[in-house]
Amino acid sequence: MKHFNCQICNYTSYKILHTELIDNLNFYYGICKKCSFISQIKIHDINIYINLPYQTQKNYKLHSINRANYIYDFSKHYLKNIKSVLDIGCSRGGVMNKMQN
């Protein structure tokens, strides 16, 4: 597993906000202590991501609703007065379509 510097400011220090265990693998999410960018901070091999269960969901609408709810629930504790959201890697935009509600 590789630790990444901040993708925005290249800083090396994060506050871990959340960890989750999927298929016996830990995933870490943190906020940069310099610019407050939130991202996954330790990255697994690409093949791990390709084989994650959510990649195989057949119902895109339900998947979008579930992801939007997850992102909102995860973010609302750390961000106050959210006025806009930028989704990078948005695929067909289903998550953002649901987040606007």
mmCIF file of N, CA, C and O in Angstrom:
data_model
loop_
_atom_site.group_PDB
_atom_site.id
_atom_site.type_symbol
_atom_site.label_atom_id
_atom_site.label_comp_id
_atom_site.label_asym_id
_atom_site.label_seq_id
_atom_site.Cartn_x
_atom_site.Cartn_y
_atom_site.Cartn_z
ATOM 1 N N MET A 1 0.852 -1.168 0.000
ATOM 2 C CA MET A 1 0.000 0.000 0.000
ATOM 3 C C MET A 1 0.897 1.231 0.000
ATOM 4 O O MET A 1 1.863 1.312 0.733
ATOM 5 N N LYS A 2 0.560 2.189 -0.858
ATOM 6 C CA LYS A 2 1.374 3.388 -1.029
ATOM 7 C C LYS A 2 0.689 4.591 -0.391
ATOM 8 O O LYS A 2 -0.508 4.796 -0.552
ATOM 9 N N HIS A 3 1.434 5.389 0.367
ATOM 10 C CA HIS A 3 0.920 6.631 0.957
ATOM 11 C C HIS A 3 1.128 7.759 -0.046
ATOM 12 O O HIS A 3 2.202 7.912 -0.604
ATOM 13 N N PHE A 4 0.079 8.535 -0.289
ATOM 14 C CA PHE A 4 0.158 9.635 -1.234
ATOM 15 C C PHE A 4 0.285 10.966 -0.536
ATOM 16 O O PHE A 4 -0.304 11.193 0.509
ATOM 17 N N ASN A 5 1.043 11.869 -1.143
ATOM 18 C CA ASN A 5 1.032 13.268 -0.728
ATOM 19 C C ASN A 5 -0.282 13.870 -1.201
ATOM 20 O O ASN A 5 -0.926 13.344 -2.103
ATOM 21 N N CYS A 6 -0.651 15.002 -0.636
ATOM 22 C CA CYS A 6 -1.873 15.695 -1.043
ATOM 23 C C CYS A 6 -1.833 15.974 -2.547
ATOM 24 O O CYS A 6 -0.832 16.464 -3.067
ATOM 25 N N GLN A 7 -2.931 15.698 -3.213
ATOM 26 C CA GLN A 7 -3.007 15.901 -4.660
ATOM 27 C C GLN A 7 -3.125 17.373 -5.031
ATOM 28 O O GLN A 7 -2.893 17.745 -6.174
ATOM 29 N N ILE A 8 -3.465 18.228 -4.079
ATOM 30 C CA ILE A 8 -3.620 19.654 -4.342
ATOM 31 C C ILE A 8 -2.334 20.418 -4.018
ATOM 32 O O ILE A 8 -1.813 21.163 -4.835
ATOM 33 N N CYS A 9 -1.817 20.240 -2.791
ATOM 34 C CA CYS A 9 -0.680 21.066 -2.350
ATOM 35 C C CYS A 9 0.606 20.270 -2.103
ATOM 36 O O CYS A 9 1.611 20.834 -1.703
ATOM 37 N N ASN A 10 0.557 18.939 -2.276
ATOM 38 C CA ASN A 10 1.705 18.056 -2.111
ATOM 39 C C ASN A 10 2.179 17.922 -0.660
ATOM 40 O O ASN A 10 3.260 17.422 -0.390
ATOM 41 N N TYR A 11 1.377 18.378 0.300
ATOM 42 C CA TYR A 11 1.732 18.256 1.710
ATOM 43 C C TYR A 11 1.679 16.784 2.109
ATOM 44 O O TYR A 11 0.958 15.984 1.510
ATOM 45 N N THR A 12 2.403 16.404 3.156
ATOM 46 C CA THR A 12 2.524 14.990 3.507
ATOM 47 C C THR A 12 1.769 14.590 4.762
ATOM 48 O O THR A 12 1.793 13.428 5.142
ATOM 49 N N SER A 13 1.081 15.513 5.417
ATOM 50 C CA SER A 13 0.441 15.196 6.690
ATOM 51 C C SER A 13 -1.088 15.292 6.580
ATOM 52 O O SER A 13 -1.623 16.285 6.095
ATOM 53 N N TYR A 14 -1.746 14.248 7.044
ATOM 54 C CA TYR A 14 -3.193 14.156 7.010
ATOM 55 C C TYR A 14 -3.754 13.870 8.397
ATOM 56 O O TYR A 14 -3.088 13.265 9.228
ATOM 57 N N LYS A 15 -4.983 14.265 8.617
ATOM 58 C CA LYS A 15 -5.755 13.797 9.760
ATOM 59 C C LYS A 15 -6.694 12.728 9.208
ATOM 60 O O LYS A 15 -7.460 12.984 8.275
ATOM 61 N N ILE A 16 -6.615 11.521 9.745
ATOM 62 C CA ILE A 16 -7.482 10.446 9.272
ATOM 63 C C ILE A 16 -8.900 10.721 9.756
ATOM 64 O O ILE A 16 -9.148 10.908 10.946
ATOM 65 N N LEU A 17 -9.837 10.746 8.803
ATOM 66 C CA LEU A 17 -11.238 11.000 9.108
ATOM 67 C C LEU A 17 -12.055 9.723 9.198
ATOM 68 O O LEU A 17 -13.026 9.650 9.937
ATOM 69 N N HIS A 18 -11.650 8.737 8.410
ATOM 70 C CA HIS A 18 -12.486 7.538 8.309
ATOM 71 C C HIS A 18 -11.636 6.379 7.815
ATOM 72 O O HIS A 18 -10.745 6.551 6.982
ATOM 73 N N THR A 19 -11.914 5.214 8.328
ATOM 74 C CA THR A 19 -11.336 3.987 7.788
ATOM 75 C C THR A 19 -12.481 3.016 7.553
ATOM 76 O O THR A 19 -13.498 3.059 8.248
ATOM 77 N N GLU A 20 -12.324 2.190 6.554
ATOM 78 C CA GLU A 20 -13.329 1.161 6.325
ATOM 79 C C GLU A 20 -12.637 -0.117 5.897
ATOM 80 O O GLU A 20 -11.563 -0.088 5.309
ATOM 81 N N LEU A 21 -13.277 -1.216 6.221
ATOM 82 C CA LEU A 21 -12.756 -2.532 5.908
ATOM 83 C C LEU A 21 -13.645 -3.140 4.830
ATOM 84 O O LEU A 21 -14.848 -3.306 5.033
ATOM 85 N N ILE A 22 -13.066 -3.423 3.671
ATOM 86 C CA ILE A 22 -13.791 -4.044 2.574
ATOM 87 C C ILE A 22 -12.986 -5.257 2.133
ATOM 88 O O ILE A 22 -11.814 -5.138 1.793
ATOM 89 N N ASP A 23 -13.628 -6.407 2.137
ATOM 90 C CA ASP A 23 -12.950 -7.650 1.729
ATOM 91 C C ASP A 23 -11.607 -7.824 2.431
ATOM 92 O O ASP A 23 -10.592 -8.126 1.815
ATOM 93 N N ASN A 24 -11.573 -7.580 3.746
ATOM 94 C CA ASN A 24 -10.383 -7.727 4.579
ATOM 95 C C ASN A 24 -9.256 -6.763 4.228
ATOM 96 O O ASN A 24 -8.096 -7.010 4.543
ATOM 97 N N LEU A 25 -9.574 -5.648 3.569
ATOM 98 C CA LEU A 25 -8.591 -4.616 3.250
ATOM 99 C C LEU A 25 -9.008 -3.309 3.898
ATOM 100 O O LEU A 25 -10.183 -2.944 3.861
ATOM 101 N N ASN A 26 -8.050 -2.596 4.498
ATOM 102 C CA ASN A 26 -8.341 -1.300 5.095
ATOM 103 C C ASN A 26 -8.193 -0.196 4.055
ATOM 104 O O ASN A 26 -7.236 -0.178 3.280
ATOM 105 N N PHE A 27 -9.165 0.735 4.078
ATOM 106 C CA PHE A 27 -9.129 1.919 3.228
ATOM 107 C C PHE A 27 -9.158 3.122 4.159
ATOM 108 O O PHE A 27 -9.982 3.190 5.077
ATOM 109 N N TYR A 28 -8.244 4.071 3.939
ATOM 110 C CA TYR A 28 -8.084 5.223 4.819
ATOM 111 C C TYR A 28 -8.420 6.508 4.062
ATOM 112 O O TYR A 28 -7.944 6.715 2.944
ATOM 113 N N TYR A 29 -9.206 7.364 4.712
ATOM 114 C CA TYR A 29 -9.590 8.644 4.126
ATOM 115 C C TYR A 29 -9.191 9.739 5.102
ATOM 116 O O TYR A 29 -9.392 9.604 6.310
ATOM 117 N N GLY A 30 -8.607 10.804 4.578
ATOM 118 C CA GLY A 30 -8.130 11.850 5.466
ATOM 119 C C GLY A 30 -8.262 13.229 4.857
ATOM 120 O O GLY A 30 -8.564 13.388 3.676
ATOM 121 N N ILE A 31 -8.007 14.215 5.708
ATOM 122 C CA ILE A 31 -8.042 15.609 5.287
ATOM 123 C C ILE A 31 -6.633 16.173 5.418
ATOM 124 O O ILE A 31 -5.965 15.981 6.437
ATOM 125 N N CYS A 32 -6.169 16.832 4.360
ATOM 126 C CA CYS A 32 -4.833 17.430 4.360
ATOM 127 C C CYS A 32 -4.775 18.510 5.436
ATOM 128 O O CYS A 32 -5.653 19.367 5.522
ATOM 129 N N LYS A 33 -3.736 18.477 6.252
ATOM 130 C CA LYS A 33 -3.590 19.453 7.337
ATOM 131 C C LYS A 33 -3.183 20.834 6.833
ATOM 132 O O LYS A 33 -3.219 21.795 7.591
ATOM 133 N N LYS A 34 -2.843 20.956 5.555
ATOM 134 C CA LYS A 34 -2.463 22.257 5.011
ATOM 135 C C LYS A 34 -3.606 22.905 4.221
ATOM 136 O O LYS A 34 -3.944 24.056 4.447
ATOM 137 N N CYS A 35 -4.235 22.158 3.294
ATOM 138 C CA CYS A 35 -5.236 22.776 2.406
ATOM 139 C C CYS A 35 -6.651 22.231 2.588
ATOM 140 O O CYS A 35 -7.576 22.687 1.940
ATOM 141 N N SER A 36 -6.824 21.218 3.445
ATOM 142 C CA SER A 36 -8.131 20.627 3.776
ATOM 143 C C SER A 36 -8.741 19.792 2.658
ATOM 144 O O SER A 36 -9.937 19.510 2.679
ATOM 145 N N PHE A 37 -7.948 19.354 1.689
ATOM 146 C CA PHE A 37 -8.453 18.467 0.642
ATOM 147 C C PHE A 37 -8.698 17.092 1.252
ATOM 148 O O PHE A 37 -7.854 16.551 1.963
ATOM 149 N N ILE A 38 -9.867 16.513 0.989
ATOM 150 C CA ILE A 38 -10.223 15.198 1.514
ATOM 151 C C ILE A 38 -10.015 14.163 0.426
ATOM 152 O O ILE A 38 -10.489 14.326 -0.700
ATOM 153 N N SER A 39 -9.302 13.094 0.762
ATOM 154 C CA SER A 39 -9.048 12.045 -0.221
ATOM 155 C C SER A 39 -8.682 10.745 0.474
ATOM 156 O O SER A 39 -8.471 10.699 1.682
ATOM 157 N N GLN A 40 -8.591 9.698 -0.337
ATOM 158 C CA GLN A 40 -8.061 8.441 0.162
ATOM 159 C C GLN A 40 -6.560 8.656 0.297
ATOM 160 O O GLN A 40 -5.922 9.206 -0.606
ATOM 161 N N ILE A 41 -5.976 8.249 1.420
ATOM 162 C CA ILE A 41 -4.585 8.606 1.658
ATOM 163 C C ILE A 41 -3.599 7.451 1.558
ATOM 164 O O ILE A 41 -2.404 7.677 1.505
ATOM 165 N N LYS A 42 -4.087 6.252 1.535
ATOM 166 C CA LYS A 42 -3.206 5.108 1.301
ATOM 167 C C LYS A 42 -3.839 4.308 0.179
ATOM 168 O O LYS A 42 -5.002 3.935 0.248
ATOM 169 N N ILE A 43 -3.077 4.060 -0.856
ATOM 170 C CA ILE A 43 -3.611 3.501 -2.084
ATOM 171 C C ILE A 43 -3.129 2.058 -2.264
ATOM 172 O O ILE A 43 -1.951 1.762 -2.109
ATOM 173 N N HIS A 44 -4.080 1.189 -2.601
ATOM 174 C CA HIS A 44 -3.775 -0.209 -2.891
ATOM 175 C C HIS A 44 -3.407 -0.367 -4.368
ATOM 176 O O HIS A 44 -3.567 0.553 -5.167
ATOM 177 N N ASP A 45 -2.994 -1.548 -4.743
ATOM 178 C CA ASP A 45 -2.728 -1.887 -6.128
ATOM 179 C C ASP A 45 -4.013 -1.740 -6.948
ATOM 180 O O ASP A 45 -5.112 -2.004 -6.454
ATOM 181 N N ILE A 46 -3.904 -1.337 -8.192
ATOM 182 C CA ILE A 46 -5.057 -1.087 -9.062
ATOM 183 C C ILE A 46 -5.997 -2.288 -9.145
ATOM 184 O O ILE A 46 -7.219 -2.143 -9.228
ATOM 185 N N ASN A 47 -5.462 -3.497 -9.112
ATOM 186 C CA ASN A 47 -6.305 -4.694 -9.222
ATOM 187 C C ASN A 47 -7.261 -4.838 -8.041
ATOM 188 O O ASN A 47 -8.350 -5.399 -8.190
ATOM 189 N N ILE A 48 -6.892 -4.316 -6.883
ATOM 190 C CA ILE A 48 -7.786 -4.340 -5.722
ATOM 191 C C ILE A 48 -9.039 -3.520 -6.031
ATOM 192 O O ILE A 48 -10.163 -3.953 -5.789
ATOM 193 N N TYR A 49 -8.872 -2.340 -6.611
ATOM 194 C CA TYR A 49 -10.006 -1.457 -6.901
ATOM 195 C C TYR A 49 -10.899 -2.025 -7.994
ATOM 196 O O TYR A 49 -12.120 -1.921 -7.935
ATOM 197 N N ILE A 50 -10.291 -2.627 -8.985
ATOM 198 C CA ILE A 50 -11.062 -3.194 -10.095
ATOM 199 C C ILE A 50 -11.998 -4.282 -9.591
ATOM 200 O O ILE A 50 -13.106 -4.438 -10.099
ATOM 201 N N ASN A 51 -11.585 -5.005 -8.567
ATOM 202 C CA ASN A 51 -12.370 -6.136 -8.084
ATOM 203 C C ASN A 51 -13.253 -5.835 -6.879
ATOM 204 O O ASN A 51 -13.839 -6.755 -6.310
ATOM 205 N N LEU A 52 -13.376 -4.570 -6.486
ATOM 206 C CA LEU A 52 -14.257 -4.238 -5.362
ATOM 207 C C LEU A 52 -15.712 -4.509 -5.737
ATOM 208 O O LEU A 52 -16.117 -4.342 -6.886
ATOM 209 N N PRO A 53 -16.540 -4.900 -4.761
ATOM 210 C CA PRO A 53 -17.927 -5.284 -5.050
ATOM 211 C C PRO A 53 -18.744 -4.197 -5.751
ATOM 212 O O PRO A 53 -19.565 -4.504 -6.604
ATOM 213 N N TYR A 54 -18.554 -2.924 -5.409
ATOM 214 C CA TYR A 54 -19.397 -1.891 -6.000
ATOM 215 C C TYR A 54 -19.175 -1.748 -7.508
ATOM 216 O O TYR A 54 -20.002 -1.214 -8.214
ATOM 217 N N GLN A 55 -18.067 -2.240 -8.002
ATOM 218 C CA GLN A 55 -17.795 -2.153 -9.433
ATOM 219 C C GLN A 55 -18.734 -3.038 -10.252
ATOM 220 O O GLN A 55 -18.863 -2.876 -11.446
ATOM 221 N N THR A 56 -19.379 -3.987 -9.607
ATOM 222 C CA THR A 56 -20.183 -4.952 -10.345
ATOM 223 C C THR A 56 -21.682 -4.756 -10.147
ATOM 224 O O THR A 56 -22.464 -5.589 -10.575
ATOM 225 N N GLN A 57 -22.088 -3.668 -9.514
ATOM 226 C CA GLN A 57 -23.517 -3.453 -9.327
ATOM 227 C C GLN A 57 -24.182 -3.248 -10.682
ATOM 228 O O GLN A 57 -23.720 -2.467 -11.506
ATOM 229 N N LYS A 58 -25.289 -3.926 -10.873
ATOM 230 C CA LYS A 58 -25.968 -3.879 -12.158
ATOM 231 C C LYS A 58 -27.032 -2.782 -12.211
ATOM 232 O O LYS A 58 -27.425 -2.351 -13.283
ATOM 233 N N ASN A 59 -27.510 -2.301 -11.074
ATOM 234 C CA ASN A 59 -28.540 -1.274 -11.039
ATOM 235 C C ASN A 59 -27.864 0.086 -10.804
ATOM 236 O O ASN A 59 -27.588 0.472 -9.676
ATOM 237 N N TYR A 60 -27.599 0.821 -11.888
ATOM 238 C CA TYR A 60 -26.860 2.084 -11.795
ATOM 239 C C TYR A 60 -27.602 3.118 -10.959
ATOM 240 O O TYR A 60 -26.998 3.833 -10.170
ATOM 241 N N LYS A 61 -28.922 3.193 -11.107
ATOM 242 C CA LYS A 61 -29.708 4.170 -10.355
ATOM 243 C C LYS A 61 -29.601 3.903 -8.855
ATOM 244 O O LYS A 61 -29.332 4.820 -8.065
ATOM 245 N N LEU A 62 -29.776 2.654 -8.444
ATOM 246 C CA LEU A 62 -29.660 2.303 -7.025
ATOM 247 C C LEU A 62 -28.235 2.522 -6.528
ATOM 248 O O LEU A 62 -28.026 3.040 -5.427
ATOM 249 N N HIS A 63 -27.257 2.171 -7.346
ATOM 250 C CA HIS A 63 -25.861 2.389 -6.980
ATOM 251 C C HIS A 63 -25.596 3.884 -6.756
ATOM 252 O O HIS A 63 -24.949 4.266 -5.784
ATOM 253 N N SER A 64 -26.121 4.736 -7.630
ATOM 254 C CA SER A 64 -25.931 6.185 -7.504
ATOM 255 C C SER A 64 -26.558 6.717 -6.224
ATOM 256 O O SER A 64 -25.965 7.542 -5.523
ATOM 257 N N ILE A 65 -27.740 6.252 -5.901
ATOM 258 C CA ILE A 65 -28.419 6.672 -4.659
ATOM 259 C C ILE A 65 -27.603 6.250 -3.444
ATOM 260 O O ILE A 65 -27.373 7.038 -2.526
ATOM 261 N N ASN A 66 -27.142 5.009 -3.437
ATOM 262 C CA ASN A 66 -26.352 4.504 -2.306
ATOM 263 C C ASN A 66 -25.047 5.274 -2.152
ATOM 264 O O ASN A 66 -24.656 5.626 -1.034
ATOM 265 N N ARG A 67 -24.346 5.548 -3.245
ATOM 266 C CA ARG A 67 -23.087 6.292 -3.175
ATOM 267 C C ARG A 67 -23.319 7.728 -2.723
ATOM 268 O O ARG A 67 -22.567 8.265 -1.927
ATOM 269 N N ALA A 68 -24.375 8.372 -3.242
ATOM 270 C CA ALA A 68 -24.686 9.750 -2.843
ATOM 271 C C ALA A 68 -24.979 9.820 -1.352
ATOM 272 O O ALA A 68 -24.494 10.717 -0.657
ATOM 273 N N ASN A 69 -25.752 8.877 -0.844
ATOM 274 C CA ASN A 69 -26.053 8.846 0.589
ATOM 275 C C ASN A 69 -24.793 8.630 1.411
ATOM 276 O O ASN A 69 -24.587 9.267 2.443
ATOM 277 N N TYR A 70 -23.922 7.735 0.951
ATOM 278 C CA TYR A 70 -22.671 7.455 1.653
ATOM 279 C C TYR A 70 -21.783 8.701 1.683
ATOM 280 O O TYR A 70 -21.253 9.082 2.731
ATOM 281 N N ILE A 71 -21.617 9.353 0.538
ATOM 282 C CA ILE A 71 -20.765 10.546 0.462
ATOM 283 C C ILE A 71 -21.325 11.658 1.343
ATOM 284 O O ILE A 71 -20.589 12.319 2.075
ATOM 285 N N TYR A 72 -22.629 11.861 1.285
ATOM 286 C CA TYR A 72 -23.257 12.908 2.100
ATOM 287 C C TYR A 72 -23.071 12.609 3.593
ATOM 288 O O TYR A 72 -22.645 13.479 4.357
ATOM 289 N N ASP A 73 -23.370 11.382 4.005
ATOM 290 C CA ASP A 73 -23.235 11.023 5.424
ATOM 291 C C ASP A 73 -21.792 11.155 5.899
ATOM 292 O O ASP A 73 -21.529 11.604 7.006
ATOM 293 N N PHE A 74 -20.846 10.770 5.058
ATOM 294 C CA PHE A 74 -19.432 10.865 5.401
ATOM 295 C C PHE A 74 -19.002 12.325 5.534
ATOM 296 O O PHE A 74 -18.292 12.699 6.460
ATOM 297 N N SER A 75 -19.455 13.178 4.626
ATOM 298 C CA SER A 75 -18.978 14.557 4.551
ATOM 299 C C SER A 75 -19.650 15.516 5.510
ATOM 300 O O SER A 75 -19.033 16.491 5.950
ATOM 301 N N LYS A 76 -20.900 15.299 5.854
ATOM 302 C CA LYS A 76 -21.656 16.306 6.606
ATOM 303 C C LYS A 76 -21.059 16.598 7.979
ATOM 304 O O LYS A 76 -21.230 17.699 8.489
ATOM 305 N N HIS A 77 -20.324 15.666 8.555
ATOM 306 C CA HIS A 77 -19.733 15.883 9.877
ATOM 307 C C HIS A 77 -18.479 16.752 9.818
ATOM 308 O O HIS A 77 -18.077 17.323 10.815
ATOM 309 N N TYR A 78 -17.876 16.840 8.648
ATOM 310 C CA TYR A 78 -16.610 17.552 8.515
ATOM 311 C C TYR A 78 -16.740 18.896 7.805
ATOM 312 O O TYR A 78 -15.860 19.727 7.907
ATOM 313 N N LEU A 79 -17.797 19.058 7.073
ATOM 314 C CA LEU A 79 -17.981 20.278 6.294
ATOM 315 C C LEU A 79 -19.254 20.983 6.745
ATOM 316 O O LEU A 79 -20.309 20.380 6.815
ATOM 317 N N LYS A 80 -19.166 22.246 7.012
ATOM 318 C CA LYS A 80 -20.321 23.042 7.446
ATOM 319 C C LYS A 80 -20.789 23.915 6.286
ATOM 320 O O LYS A 80 -19.988 24.432 5.519
ATOM 321 N N ASN A 81 -22.081 24.110 6.184
ATOM 322 C CA ASN A 81 -22.675 25.001 5.177
ATOM 323 C C ASN A 81 -22.185 24.693 3.767
ATOM 324 O O ASN A 81 -21.669 25.558 3.066
ATOM 325 N N ILE A 82 -22.338 23.437 3.346
ATOM 326 C CA ILE A 82 -21.908 23.034 2.013
ATOM 327 C C ILE A 82 -22.752 23.778 0.970
ATOM 328 O O ILE A 82 -23.973 23.731 0.999
ATOM 329 N N LYS A 83 -22.088 24.486 0.063
ATOM 330 C CA LYS A 83 -22.788 25.226 -0.986
ATOM 331 C C LYS A 83 -22.582 24.590 -2.351
ATOM 332 O O LYS A 83 -23.379 24.779 -3.251
ATOM 333 N N SER A 84 -21.500 23.864 -2.510
ATOM 334 C CA SER A 84 -21.263 23.212 -3.794
ATOM 335 C C SER A 84 -20.387 21.987 -3.577
ATOM 336 O O SER A 84 -19.677 21.889 -2.587
ATOM 337 N N VAL A 85 -20.466 21.071 -4.524
ATOM 338 C CA VAL A 85 -19.704 19.828 -4.465
ATOM 339 C C VAL A 85 -19.089 19.596 -5.838
ATOM 340 O O VAL A 85 -19.760 19.765 -6.862
ATOM 341 N N LEU A 86 -17.821 19.236 -5.868
ATOM 342 C CA LEU A 86 -17.143 18.882 -7.107
ATOM 343 C C LEU A 86 -16.897 17.382 -7.081
ATOM 344 O O LEU A 86 -16.289 16.863 -6.152
ATOM 345 N N ASP A 87 -17.388 16.691 -8.080
ATOM 346 C CA ASP A 87 -17.206 15.245 -8.180
ATOM 347 C C ASP A 87 -16.198 14.968 -9.278
ATOM 348 O O ASP A 87 -16.468 15.214 -10.456
ATOM 349 N N ILE A 88 -15.032 14.489 -8.911
ATOM 350 C CA ILE A 88 -13.995 14.147 -9.877
ATOM 351 C C ILE A 88 -14.091 12.645 -10.133
ATOM 352 O O ILE A 88 -14.116 11.851 -9.206
ATOM 353 N N GLY A 89 -14.161 12.269 -11.379
ATOM 354 C CA GLY A 89 -14.345 10.862 -11.726
ATOM 355 C C GLY A 89 -15.807 10.480 -11.604
ATOM 356 O O GLY A 89 -16.144 9.446 -11.053
ATOM 357 N N CYS A 90 -16.677 11.326 -12.131
ATOM 358 C CA CYS A 90 -18.117 11.209 -11.867
ATOM 359 C C CYS A 90 -18.841 10.198 -12.750
ATOM 360 O O CYS A 90 -20.055 10.054 -12.625
ATOM 361 N N SER A 91 -18.145 9.521 -13.647
ATOM 362 C CA SER A 91 -18.780 8.545 -14.529
ATOM 363 C C SER A 91 -19.917 9.206 -15.292
ATOM 364 O O SER A 91 -19.709 10.185 -15.989
ATOM 365 N N ARG A 92 -21.148 8.729 -15.121
ATOM 366 C CA ARG A 92 -22.292 9.293 -15.842
ATOM 367 C C ARG A 92 -23.011 10.376 -15.045
ATOM 368 O O ARG A 92 -24.041 10.874 -15.462
ATOM 369 N N GLY A 93 -22.486 10.741 -13.876
ATOM 370 C CA GLY A 93 -23.079 11.828 -13.107
ATOM 371 C C GLY A 93 -24.221 11.446 -12.203
ATOM 372 O O GLY A 93 -24.894 12.307 -11.633
ATOM 373 N N GLY A 94 -24.477 10.164 -12.034
ATOM 374 C CA GLY A 94 -25.598 9.706 -11.216
ATOM 375 C C GLY A 94 -25.515 10.129 -9.764
ATOM 376 O O GLY A 94 -26.514 10.504 -9.163
ATOM 377 N N VAL A 95 -24.319 10.089 -9.187
ATOM 378 C CA VAL A 95 -24.161 10.465 -7.779
ATOM 379 C C VAL A 95 -24.472 11.951 -7.591
ATOM 380 O O VAL A 95 -25.209 12.329 -6.696
ATOM 381 N N MET A 96 -23.931 12.789 -8.459
ATOM 382 C CA MET A 96 -24.187 14.226 -8.331
ATOM 383 C C MET A 96 -25.655 14.563 -8.582
ATOM 384 O O MET A 96 -26.218 15.442 -7.946
ATOM 385 N N ASN A 97 -26.287 13.828 -9.478
ATOM 386 C CA ASN A 97 -27.709 14.021 -9.725
ATOM 387 C C ASN A 97 -28.499 13.775 -8.439
ATOM 388 O O ASN A 97 -29.399 14.534 -8.099
ATOM 389 N N LYS A 98 -28.143 12.763 -7.703
ATOM 390 C CA LYS A 98 -28.832 12.442 -6.437
ATOM 391 C C LYS A 98 -28.411 13.388 -5.323
ATOM 392 O O LYS A 98 -29.206 13.725 -4.465
ATOM 393 N N MET A 99 -27.144 13.837 -5.334
ATOM 394 C CA MET A 99 -26.656 14.730 -4.262
ATOM 395 C C MET A 99 -27.339 16.091 -4.314
ATOM 396 O O MET A 99 -27.482 16.741 -3.296
ATOM 397 N N GLN A 100 -27.754 16.533 -5.482
ATOM 398 C CA GLN A 100 -28.376 17.855 -5.565
ATOM 399 C C GLN A 100 -29.672 17.908 -4.774
ATOM 400 O O GLN A 100 -30.115 18.970 -4.364
ATOM 401 N N ASN A 101 -30.274 16.779 -4.501
ATOM 402 C CA ASN A 101 -31.480 16.725 -3.660
ATOM 403 C C ASN A 101 -31.118 16.686 -2.200
ATOM 404 O O ASN A 101 -31.896 16.861 -1.353
#
